[in-house]
């Protein structure tokens, strides 16, 4: 998720990427407001200094490796969403639908009714606090959740990651429910409304989840977190990559992690590679492939099409298929290609 890992043969530094999340920046403002109100300026200042001390090693590593402390993932994901043609209204609407995916998509699905219910659960504290009937912390958590929702739907627009992005919101729904249902401040009518909304969400989710858990062939863990197949795909595909190749991919994480010694894997979607993000955003993919020495490409069909749409004007990138992975990742399979990049502009 960060510029700190531009390319990797072993993926050893990739684990550091989990420390960089856009969520933290979005939630910082409401957390700071609550801290000043609850702890005073002195207490909030001490908390801020403590937070800075915690993240200082991470920032230092990024400065040392790349000279840049800022995450690259947000800009890269926004570029991919824009290249796929998603506009703000579309991503906002799909975000409301994704709010209904409190449970995994394979089990729960995107339910408009559940999405609207979760949105109502987040809005109720803000309506209650205006009347003096809501604990300040619950209002701050609700405000932070809404800010996170707007940042991801109108800012990043990556609809394919909404269920993952909204996991902090889903985790806060029961916390907010407990704050208002069992608190003394809200009127009885507000607490009853909250209780009914949360019970409806839980009841509907359990009703959809029950068939999965009752199936003897379904492992309990996979019912909640279906395997994505990245590791299996990488182990199947990597033996087909010729020795001495430089492999490029938008979905490069597992390929870099499982790559054998001597195989260089280059991230092309820009999530962990600033120059690649700029090339994709500016339509200079051919030039970047040449500069990075990429000889082979491996990815889903839709990412292949996206890459070819961002080639330099007048240039040509030819991808010749060599091997198609036998491992299915939902509707997708990864194909290995040889890369021929001719970046000379044609008249």
Tab-separated table of N, CA, C and O in Angstrom, residues 128-129 131-136 179-188 190-191:
chain	number	residue	atom	x	y	z
A	128	UNK	N	-29.346	12.695	17.010
A	128	UNK	CA	-29.598	12.714	18.451
A	128	UNK	C	-28.719	13.720	19.176
A	128	UNK	O	-29.156	14.372	20.130
A	129	UNK	N	-27.475	13.879	18.723
A	129	UNK	CA	-26.561	14.783	19.429
A	129	UNK	C	-27.000	16.232	19.278
A	129	UNK	O	-26.749	17.072	20.146
A	131	UNK	N	-29.923	17.262	19.552
A	131	UNK	CA	-30.937	17.487	20.581
A	131	UNK	C	-30.402	17.228	21.987
A	131	UNK	O	-31.160	17.214	22.950
A	132	UNK	N	-29.081	16.978	22.060
A	132	UNK	CA	-28.487	16.734	23.368
A	132	UNK	C	-28.763	15.365	23.927
A	132	UNK	O	-28.674	15.155	25.139
A	133	UNK	N	-29.109	14.399	23.055
A	133	UNK	CA	-29.479	13.057	23.516
A	133	UNK	C	-28.483	11.987	23.093
A	133	UNK	O	-28.826	10.816	23.028
A	134	UNK	N	-27.261	12.360	22.807
A	134	UNK	CA	-26.293	11.373	22.336
A	134	UNK	C	-24.951	11.597	23.015
A	134	UNK	O	-24.495	12.742	23.124
A	135	UNK	N	-24.312	10.532	23.527
A	135	UNK	CA	-22.975	10.681	24.097
A	135	UNK	C	-22.014	11.250	23.060
A	135	UNK	O	-22.048	10.849	21.892
A	136	UNK	N	-21.146	12.191	23.450
A	136	UNK	CA	-20.226	12.811	22.470
A	136	UNK	C	-19.367	11.794	21.729
A	136	UNK	O	-19.144	11.935	20.528
A	179	UNK	N	-24.028	2.071	22.528
A	179	UNK	CA	-23.961	3.388	23.156
A	179	UNK	C	-25.333	4.029	23.267
A	179	UNK	O	-25.637	4.694	24.265
A	180	UNK	N	-26.172	3.817	22.265
A	180	UNK	CA	-27.476	4.474	22.286
A	180	UNK	C	-28.587	3.590	22.845
A	180	UNK	O	-29.483	4.079	23.519
A	181	UNK	N	-28.509	2.286	22.565
A	181	UNK	CA	-29.580	1.410	23.067
A	181	UNK	C	-29.531	1.304	24.587
A	181	UNK	O	-30.556	1.329	25.268
A	182	UNK	N	-28.298	1.194	25.147
A	182	UNK	CA	-28.173	1.000	26.586
A	182	UNK	C	-27.803	2.273	27.333
A	182	UNK	O	-27.674	2.270	28.551
A	183	UNK	N	-27.590	3.367	26.606
A	183	UNK	CA	-27.288	4.623	27.285
A	183	UNK	C	-28.538	5.236	27.901
A	183	UNK	O	-29.665	4.860	27.591
A	184	UNK	N	-28.313	6.199	28.758
A	184	UNK	CA	-29.445	6.846	29.426
A	184	UNK	C	-29.840	8.158	28.767
A	184	UNK	O	-30.915	8.678	29.022
A	185	UNK	N	-28.942	8.698	27.944
A	185	UNK	CA	-29.221	10.017	27.381
A	185	UNK	C	-30.342	10.017	26.344
A	185	UNK	O	-31.226	10.864	26.402
A	186	UNK	N	-30.325	9.103	25.359
A	186	UNK	CA	-31.357	9.193	24.324
A	186	UNK	C	-32.734	8.870	24.868
A	186	UNK	O	-32.892	8.077	25.816
A	187	UNK	N	-33.784	9.455	24.312
A	187	UNK	CA	-35.148	9.089	24.695
A	187	UNK	C	-35.435	7.636	24.364
A	187	UNK	O	-34.752	7.031	23.535
A	188	UNK	N	-36.447	7.088	24.963
A	188	UNK	CA	-36.807	5.688	24.762
A	188	UNK	C	-37.103	5.405	23.293
A	188	UNK	O	-36.712	4.355	22.772
A	190	UNK	N	-35.822	6.725	20.606
A	190	UNK	CA	-34.577	6.615	19.845
A	190	UNK	C	-33.916	5.275	20.120
A	190	UNK	O	-33.430	4.591	19.208
A	191	UNK	N	-33.890	4.858	21.389
A	191	UNK	CA	-33.256	3.592	21.728
A	191	UNK	C	-33.991	2.413	21.109
A	191	UNK	O	-33.393	1.455	20.636
